[in-house]
């Protein structure tokens, strides 16, 4: 019974969280904290912190976290499946439509409007992370003392290396994590 | 057959490690996928990657999972999609299972925090690199409408914090309107001659 409830809750979260990322957060809170009391609000806040610190989409992270607390590993798996099932169905439908009609002039027009939009969305996500890395939780400020110089240095050298030698980005991220981590621990 | 197995293995490995290193979720994975599948493997074209990203963003659910489904489907059909879904879902499933067991210790660990803080700068640099490539390609088209859409969408999402769904809908309509106006124009020119 618990497994069915878990599945159904996360199925709804997966179905209604359009736009991804933080858009899913209020939905998760409603299901997990308000409706079913699976987590307290403090535990939920911890969950968001962990979800932001670890890789992976926030909805999948929550499904695993809540599922494992309520019903162990099977709970985690059931909740995760519930969460991705609506995406699978709807995305497959859209993909089918896309591959069938992508040669149509009108669809071409729509897509030509969407491509620059996606570039803008990526730029916006990148700028948010840049601000978080350089100014921290407080956000952008004109005060030069609020700037994290280590981050600025890591960012500029990483970008220089990426532009110049085009290495695998995973190594750049890991490298800046290890070098940055070492610097932060020393100073 | 051997070749197909090779593609599945490669798909799984790529999505698994992209997902394992995608901090912050959402759109961060799109530039990484673009680097891997467009630049390195050359399995799909840049424009197609952006089309798939637009579909992933407009569908419900996690953008990373949606994009993985679309990529897998495009490259190796339904079974390809199943492979990329498992590749994308397993890393967070494993990480979170381990962390939820002792999350208080993890949250307060100084070393973990220092490394994560250092990685932020690296992630920002990777995204900046991809944005520079994609943005200059859009500008190279010398199409005013595309350039205006790009600038407008950036302002709308970053400064005005407008819901991404409305931005996508609006820009799709602008693209459609542009094509319809062009078609009308060529039709008229044809009649005039």
GROMACS .gro file of C-alpha atoms in nm:
model
  380
    1UNK     CA    1   0.000   0.000   0.000
    2UNK     CA    2   0.282   0.237   0.094
    3UNK     CA    3   0.460   0.152  -0.228
    4UNK     CA    4   0.150   0.233  -0.432
    5UNK     CA    5   0.111   0.566  -0.250
    6UNK     CA    6   0.479   0.646  -0.311
    7UNK     CA    7   0.445   0.558  -0.677
    8UNK     CA    8   0.130   0.768  -0.722
    9UNK     CA    9   0.273   1.071  -0.539
   10UNK     CA   10   0.588   1.081  -0.744
   11UNK     CA   11   0.395   1.006  -1.062
   12UNK     CA   12   0.203   1.330  -1.002
   13UNK     CA   13   0.525   1.519  -0.924
   14UNK     CA   14   0.676   1.394  -1.250
   15UNK     CA   15   0.364   1.480  -1.446
   16UNK     CA   16   0.314   1.834  -1.324
   17UNK     CA   17   0.667   1.968  -1.285
   18UNK     CA   18   0.714   2.149  -1.614
   19UNK     CA   19   1.034   2.344  -1.663
   20UNK     CA   20   1.246   2.117  -1.446
   21UNK     CA   21   1.477   2.202  -1.160
   22UNK     CA   22   1.336   2.424  -0.892
   23UNK     CA   23   0.991   2.422  -1.057
   24UNK     CA   24   0.941   2.078  -0.902
   25UNK     CA   25   1.019   2.190  -0.547
   26UNK     CA   26   0.679   2.324  -0.434
   27UNK     CA   27   0.509   2.014  -0.581
   28UNK     CA   28   0.740   1.782  -0.390
   29UNK     CA   29   0.683   1.976  -0.070
   30UNK     CA   30   0.307   1.956  -0.115
   31UNK     CA   31   0.307   1.578  -0.168
   32UNK     CA   32   0.578   1.475   0.075
   33UNK     CA   33   0.536   1.720   0.364
   34UNK     CA   34   0.177   1.845   0.351
   35UNK     CA   35  -0.026   1.556   0.210
   36UNK     CA   36   0.155   1.246   0.338
   37UNK     CA   37   0.378   1.375   0.619
   38UNK     CA   38   0.661   1.150   0.498
   39UNK     CA   39   0.914   1.421   0.593
   40UNK     CA   40   0.910   1.711   0.838
   41UNK     CA   41   0.978   2.056   0.698
   42UNK     CA   42   1.332   2.049   0.843
   43UNK     CA   43   1.402   1.714   0.678
   44UNK     CA   44   1.264   1.855   0.356
   45UNK     CA   45   1.502   2.153   0.375
   46UNK     CA   46   1.792   1.912   0.432
   47UNK     CA   47   1.675   1.718   0.130
   48UNK     CA   48   1.687   2.032  -0.086
   49UNK     CA   49   2.038   2.111   0.040
   50UNK     CA   50   2.158   1.761  -0.039
   51UNK     CA   51   1.982   1.762  -0.376
   52UNK     CA   52   2.164   2.082  -0.467
   53UNK     CA   53   2.500   1.953  -0.348
   54UNK     CA   54   2.480   1.624  -0.535
   55UNK     CA   55   2.447   1.553  -0.904
   56UNK     CA   56   2.116   1.467  -1.063
   57UNK     CA   57   1.773   1.623  -1.106
   58UNK     CA   58   1.605   1.737  -0.786
   59UNK     CA   59   1.290   1.529  -0.847
   60UNK     CA   60   1.491   1.206  -0.886
   61UNK     CA   61   1.698   1.291  -0.579
   62UNK     CA   62   1.383   1.349  -0.372
   63UNK     CA   63   1.223   1.029  -0.498
   64UNK     CA   64   1.526   0.830  -0.386
   65UNK     CA   65   1.558   1.009  -0.053
   66UNK     CA   66   1.190   0.983   0.042
   67UNK     CA   67   1.150   0.632  -0.099
   68UNK     CA   68   1.442   0.493   0.099
   69UNK     CA   69   1.318   0.648   0.424
   70UNK     CA   70   0.964   0.518   0.382
   71UNK     CA   71   1.021   0.174   0.230
   72UNK     CA   72   1.394   0.107   0.186
   73UNK     CA   73   1.559   0.039  -0.148
   74UNK     CA   74   1.239  -0.091  -0.317
   75UNK     CA   75   1.073   0.234  -0.212
   76UNK     CA   76   1.351   0.436  -0.374
   77UNK     CA   77   1.322   0.241  -0.699
   78UNK     CA   78   0.939   0.255  -0.711
   79UNK     CA   79   0.934   0.630  -0.638
   80UNK     CA   80   1.197   0.697  -0.905
   81UNK     CA   81   1.008   0.495  -1.165
   82UNK     CA   82   0.688   0.679  -1.078
   83UNK     CA   83   0.870   1.006  -1.119
   84UNK     CA   84   1.009   0.939  -1.468
   85UNK     CA   85   0.713   0.747  -1.617
   86UNK     CA   86   0.509   1.056  -1.718
   87UNK     CA   87   0.816   1.211  -1.882
   88UNK     CA   88   0.883   0.892  -2.076
   89UNK     CA   89   0.530   0.883  -2.216
   90UNK     CA   90   0.498   1.254  -2.302
   91UNK     CA   91   0.852   1.298  -2.433
   92UNK     CA   92   0.814   0.990  -2.655
   93UNK     CA   93   0.494   1.132  -2.798
   94UNK     CA   94   0.657   1.470  -2.864
   95UNK     CA   95   0.964   1.300  -3.013
   96UNK     CA   96   0.743   1.100  -3.247
   97UNK     CA   97   0.564   1.417  -3.358
   98UNK     CA   98   0.898   1.594  -3.400
   99UNK     CA   99   1.058   1.325  -3.616
  100UNK     CA  100   0.739   1.288  -3.822
  101UNK     CA  101   0.681   1.657  -3.890
  102UNK     CA  102   1.021   1.821  -3.859
  103UNK     CA  103   1.048   1.875  -4.235
  104UNK     CA  104   0.731   2.089  -4.241
  105UNK     CA  105   0.804   2.458  -4.300
  106UNK     CA  106   0.592   2.571  -4.006
  107UNK     CA  107   0.764   2.331  -3.766
  108UNK     CA  108   1.097   2.451  -3.906
  109UNK     CA  109   0.991   2.806  -3.822
  110UNK     CA  110   0.893   2.716  -3.465
  111UNK     CA  111   1.222   2.533  -3.414
  112UNK     CA  112   1.420   2.824  -3.558
  113UNK     CA  113   1.258   3.042  -3.291
  114UNK     CA  114   1.333   2.789  -3.015
  115UNK     CA  115   1.705   2.735  -3.086
  116UNK     CA  116   1.821   3.085  -2.985
  117UNK     CA  117   1.587   3.057  -2.684
  118UNK     CA  118   1.764   2.746  -2.561
  119UNK     CA  119   2.102   2.921  -2.595
  120UNK     CA  120   1.960   3.203  -2.379
  121UNK     CA  121   1.833   2.956  -2.117
  122UNK     CA  122   2.172   2.784  -2.097
  123UNK     CA  123   2.340   3.125  -2.064
  124UNK     CA  124   2.103   3.219  -1.782
  125UNK     CA  125   2.166   2.893  -1.593
  126UNK     CA  126   2.541   2.944  -1.638
  127UNK     CA  127   2.530   3.302  -1.515
  128UNK     CA  128   2.340   3.195  -1.200
  129UNK     CA  129   2.609   2.938  -1.120
  130UNK     CA  130   2.883   3.192  -1.197
  131UNK     CA  131   2.728   3.441  -0.953
  132UNK     CA  132   2.691   3.169  -0.689
  133UNK     CA  133   3.058   3.071  -0.735
  134UNK     CA  134   3.194   3.427  -0.726
  135UNK     CA  135   2.963   3.607  -0.481
  136UNK     CA  136   2.820   3.314  -0.282
  137UNK     CA  137   2.466   3.282  -0.149
  138UNK     CA  138   2.423   3.660  -0.115
  139UNK     CA  139   2.418   3.711  -0.492
  140UNK     CA  140   2.574   3.985  -0.706
  141UNK     CA  141   2.704   4.294  -0.523
  142UNK     CA  142   2.926   4.591  -0.611
  143UNK     CA  143   3.136   4.549  -0.299
  144UNK     CA  144   3.479   4.421  -0.416
  145UNK     CA  145   3.529   4.244  -0.083
  146UNK     CA  146   3.232   4.018  -0.150
  147UNK     CA  147   3.416   3.867  -0.450
  148UNK     CA  148   3.563   3.521  -0.402
  149UNK     CA  149   3.905   3.559  -0.572
  150UNK     CA  150   3.975   3.186  -0.571
  151UNK     CA  151   3.657   3.129  -0.771
  152UNK     CA  152   3.744   3.407  -1.017
  153UNK     CA  153   4.090   3.256  -1.067
  154UNK     CA  154   3.953   2.902  -1.110
  155UNK     CA  155   3.684   3.024  -1.350
  156UNK     CA  156   3.920   3.222  -1.572
  157UNK     CA  157   4.188   2.954  -1.590
  158UNK     CA  158   3.926   2.685  -1.656
  159UNK     CA  159   3.768   2.892  -1.933
  160UNK     CA  160   4.110   2.968  -2.083
  161UNK     CA  161   4.203   2.598  -2.086
  162UNK     CA  162   3.866   2.503  -2.238
  163UNK     CA  163   3.892   2.762  -2.518
  164UNK     CA  164   4.256   2.689  -2.594
  165UNK     CA  165   4.288   2.309  -2.576
  166UNK     CA  166   3.925   2.189  -2.579
  167UNK     CA  167   3.978   1.913  -2.319
  168UNK     CA  168   3.704   1.688  -2.184
  169UNK     CA  169   3.490   1.918  -1.961
  170UNK     CA  170   3.462   1.652  -1.689
  171UNK     CA  171   3.837   1.682  -1.625
  172UNK     CA  172   3.810   2.061  -1.605
  173UNK     CA  173   3.532   2.037  -1.346
  174UNK     CA  174   3.708   1.770  -1.143
  175UNK     CA  175   4.037   1.961  -1.164
  176UNK     CA  176   3.881   2.285  -1.045
  177UNK     CA  177   3.712   2.089  -0.763
  178UNK     CA  178   4.038   1.935  -0.645
  179UNK     CA  179   4.255   2.248  -0.688
  180UNK     CA  180   3.985   2.475  -0.544
  181UNK     CA  181   3.916   2.233  -0.259
  182UNK     CA  182   4.285   2.223  -0.170
  183UNK     CA  183   4.313   2.605  -0.175
  184UNK     CA  184   4.001   2.649   0.041
  185UNK     CA  185   4.128   2.399   0.296
  186UNK     CA  186   4.472   2.567   0.317
  187UNK     CA  187   4.355   2.930   0.351
  188UNK     CA  188   2.501  -0.689  -3.371
  189UNK     CA  189   2.842  -0.628  -3.218
  190UNK     CA  190   2.818  -0.272  -3.342
  191UNK     CA  191   2.478  -0.224  -3.178
  192UNK     CA  192   2.609  -0.356  -2.849
  193UNK     CA  193   2.894  -0.109  -2.877
  194UNK     CA  194   2.650   0.180  -2.928
  195UNK     CA  195   2.440   0.075  -2.626
  196UNK     CA  196   2.747   0.045  -2.408
  197UNK     CA  197   2.873   0.384  -2.522
  198UNK     CA  198   2.530   0.544  -2.469
  199UNK     CA  199   2.507   0.402  -2.119
  200UNK     CA  200   2.861   0.504  -2.026
  201UNK     CA  201   2.816   0.859  -2.159
  202UNK     CA  202   2.481   0.928  -1.995
  203UNK     CA  203   2.596   0.765  -1.670
  204UNK     CA  204   2.899   0.986  -1.632
  205UNK     CA  205   2.727   1.301  -1.758
  206UNK     CA  206   2.456   1.245  -1.499
  207UNK     CA  207   2.713   1.168  -1.228
  208UNK     CA  208   2.882   1.505  -1.281
  209UNK     CA  209   2.581   1.726  -1.342
  210UNK     CA  210   2.550   1.936  -1.031
  211UNK     CA  211   2.260   2.175  -1.004
  212UNK     CA  212   2.044   1.975  -1.241
  213UNK     CA  213   1.829   2.112  -1.518
  214UNK     CA  214   1.999   2.294  -1.796
  215UNK     CA  215   2.356   2.222  -1.689
  216UNK     CA  216   2.341   1.883  -1.859
  217UNK     CA  217   2.250   2.022  -2.203
  218UNK     CA  218   2.589   2.187  -2.273
  219UNK     CA  219   2.765   1.872  -2.149
  220UNK     CA  220   2.554   1.651  -2.377
  221UNK     CA  221   2.624   1.887  -2.665
  222UNK     CA  222   3.000   1.858  -2.607
  223UNK     CA  223   2.985   1.478  -2.587
  224UNK     CA  224   2.734   1.380  -2.857
  225UNK     CA  225   2.781   1.667  -3.105
  226UNK     CA  226   3.150   1.765  -3.075
  227UNK     CA  227   3.319   1.440  -2.964
  228UNK     CA  228   3.110   1.155  -3.102
  229UNK     CA  229   2.944   1.352  -3.386
  230UNK     CA  230   2.634   1.132  -3.355
  231UNK     CA  231   2.394   1.423  -3.403
  232UNK     CA  232   2.414   1.779  -3.536
  233UNK     CA  233   2.421   2.093  -3.325
  234UNK     CA  234   2.083   2.218  -3.451
  235UNK     CA  235   1.920   1.883  -3.379
  236UNK     CA  236   2.067   1.889  -3.025
  237UNK     CA  237   1.909   2.230  -2.967
  238UNK     CA  238   1.574   2.107  -3.105
  239UNK     CA  239   1.584   1.810  -2.868
  240UNK     CA  240   1.675   2.040  -2.578
  241UNK     CA  241   1.371   2.255  -2.660
  242UNK     CA  242   1.143   1.949  -2.653
  243UNK     CA  243   1.303   1.831  -2.326
  244UNK     CA  244   1.243   2.169  -2.167
  245UNK     CA  245   0.881   2.189  -2.281
  246UNK     CA  246   0.785   1.846  -2.146
  247UNK     CA  247   0.703   1.772  -1.782
  248UNK     CA  248   0.965   1.611  -1.562
  249UNK     CA  249   1.338   1.655  -1.515
  250UNK     CA  250   1.510   1.817  -1.815
  251UNK     CA  251   1.809   1.582  -1.783
  252UNK     CA  252   1.589   1.271  -1.800
  253UNK     CA  253   1.383   1.410  -2.089
  254UNK     CA  254   1.694   1.503  -2.287
  255UNK     CA  255   1.841   1.158  -2.224
  256UNK     CA  256   1.521   0.988  -2.349
  257UNK     CA  257   1.526   1.199  -2.667
  258UNK     CA  258   1.895   1.140  -2.734
  259UNK     CA  259   1.866   0.766  -2.678
  260UNK     CA  260   1.558   0.747  -2.898
  261UNK     CA  261   1.721   0.950  -3.174
  262UNK     CA  262   2.042   0.744  -3.175
  263UNK     CA  263   1.917   0.390  -3.112
  264UNK     CA  264   1.535   0.382  -3.095
  265UNK     CA  265   1.323   0.269  -2.798
  266UNK     CA  266   1.591   0.039  -2.657
  267UNK     CA  267   1.837   0.327  -2.684
  268UNK     CA  268   1.599   0.540  -2.479
  269UNK     CA  269   1.578   0.268  -2.211
  270UNK     CA  270   1.958   0.255  -2.199
  271UNK     CA  271   1.996   0.633  -2.160
  272UNK     CA  272   1.717   0.649  -1.897
  273UNK     CA  273   1.897   0.394  -1.679
  274UNK     CA  274   2.228   0.570  -1.738
  275UNK     CA  275   2.081   0.901  -1.626
  276UNK     CA  276   1.878   0.777  -1.330
  277UNK     CA  277   2.129   0.538  -1.171
  278UNK     CA  278   2.394   0.790  -1.052
  279UNK     CA  279   2.153   1.005  -0.846
  280UNK     CA  280   1.975   0.690  -0.725
  281UNK     CA  281   2.301   0.542  -0.597
  282UNK     CA  282   2.444   0.869  -0.460
  283UNK     CA  283   2.129   0.963  -0.274
  284UNK     CA  284   2.080   0.612  -0.134
  285UNK     CA  285   2.427   0.626   0.016
  286UNK     CA  286   2.397   0.985   0.137
  287UNK     CA  287   2.052   0.948   0.292
  288UNK     CA  288   2.202   0.687   0.524
  289UNK     CA  289   2.440   0.939   0.683
  290UNK     CA  290   2.342   1.277   0.549
  291UNK     CA  291   2.421   1.486   0.858
  292UNK     CA  292   2.789   1.386   0.841
  293UNK     CA  293   2.800   1.459   0.468
  294UNK     CA  294   2.632   1.799   0.498
  295UNK     CA  295   2.884   1.924   0.757
  296UNK     CA  296   3.198   1.774   0.601
  297UNK     CA  297   3.452   2.053   0.534
  298UNK     CA  298   3.644   1.867   0.263
  299UNK     CA  299   3.328   1.781   0.070
  300UNK     CA  300   3.214   2.142   0.092
  301UNK     CA  301   3.550   2.281  -0.025
  302UNK     CA  302   3.560   2.051  -0.328
  303UNK     CA  303   3.198   2.128  -0.421
  304UNK     CA  304   3.271   2.501  -0.394
  305UNK     CA  305   3.575   2.461  -0.621
  306UNK     CA  306   3.370   2.264  -0.873
  307UNK     CA  307   3.115   2.546  -0.903
  308UNK     CA  308   3.373   2.767  -1.076
  309UNK     CA  309   3.466   2.483  -1.314
  310UNK     CA  310   3.101   2.414  -1.400
  311UNK     CA  311   3.045   2.786  -1.467
  312UNK     CA  312   3.348   2.786  -1.702
  313UNK     CA  313   3.223   2.481  -1.895
  314UNK     CA  314   2.883   2.643  -1.946
  315UNK     CA  315   3.041   2.974  -2.047
  316UNK     CA  316   3.250   2.789  -2.307
  317UNK     CA  317   2.944   2.621  -2.462
  318UNK     CA  318   2.741   2.944  -2.454
  319UNK     CA  319   3.021   3.125  -2.641
  320UNK     CA  320   3.020   2.854  -2.911
  321UNK     CA  321   2.642   2.831  -2.948
  322UNK     CA  322   2.586   3.206  -2.922
  323UNK     CA  323   2.840   3.291  -3.191
  324UNK     CA  324   2.681   3.027  -3.420
  325UNK     CA  325   2.340   3.194  -3.376
  326UNK     CA  326   2.490   3.536  -3.452
  327UNK     CA  327   2.674   3.398  -3.757
  328UNK     CA  328   2.335   3.323  -3.917
  329UNK     CA  329   2.305   3.703  -3.952
  330UNK     CA  330   1.934   3.673  -3.875
  331UNK     CA  331   1.805   3.971  -3.678
  332UNK     CA  332   1.503   3.780  -3.545
  333UNK     CA  333   1.722   3.503  -3.398
  334UNK     CA  334   1.953   3.755  -3.233
  335UNK     CA  335   1.658   3.945  -3.084
  336UNK     CA  336   1.496   3.622  -2.961
  337UNK     CA  337   1.821   3.520  -2.793
  338UNK     CA  338   1.865   3.854  -2.616
  339UNK     CA  339   1.497   3.882  -2.526
  340UNK     CA  340   1.475   3.528  -2.390
  341UNK     CA  341   1.783   3.588  -2.177
  342UNK     CA  342   1.640   3.906  -2.025
  343UNK     CA  343   1.301   3.739  -1.972
  344UNK     CA  344   1.444   3.440  -1.787
  345UNK     CA  345   1.740   3.589  -1.602
  346UNK     CA  346   1.618   3.936  -1.500
  347UNK     CA  347   1.238   3.913  -1.520
  348UNK     CA  348   1.226   3.550  -1.393
  349UNK     CA  349   0.939   3.469  -1.627
  350UNK     CA  350   0.832   3.102  -1.629
  351UNK     CA  351   1.037   2.917  -1.892
  352UNK     CA  352   0.726   2.758  -2.041
  353UNK     CA  353   0.586   3.098  -2.146
  354UNK     CA  354   0.921   3.202  -2.293
  355UNK     CA  355   0.939   2.884  -2.500
  356UNK     CA  356   0.579   2.921  -2.619
  357UNK     CA  357   0.631   3.287  -2.714
  358UNK     CA  358   0.958   3.224  -2.901
  359UNK     CA  359   0.806   2.926  -3.085
  360UNK     CA  360   0.519   3.151  -3.198
  361UNK     CA  361   0.760   3.422  -3.310
  362UNK     CA  362   0.951   3.164  -3.517
  363UNK     CA  363   0.627   3.037  -3.673
  364UNK     CA  364   0.507   3.392  -3.747
  365UNK     CA  365   0.839   3.474  -3.913
  366UNK     CA  366   0.808   3.176  -4.149
  367UNK     CA  367   0.443   3.254  -4.231
  368UNK     CA  368   0.529   3.617  -4.315
  369UNK     CA  369   0.818   3.502  -4.534
  370UNK     CA  370   0.588   3.259  -4.716
  371UNK     CA  371   0.325   3.530  -4.775
  372UNK     CA  372   0.595   3.760  -4.909
  373UNK     CA  373   0.735   3.511  -5.160
  374UNK     CA  374   0.379   3.428  -5.267
  375UNK     CA  375   0.304   3.796  -5.330
  376UNK     CA  376   0.630   3.845  -5.516
  377UNK     CA  377   0.537   3.545  -5.728
  378UNK     CA  378   0.195   3.694  -5.810
  379UNK     CA  379   0.342   4.036  -5.892
  380UNK     CA  380   0.569   3.893  -6.158
   0.00000   0.00000   0.00000
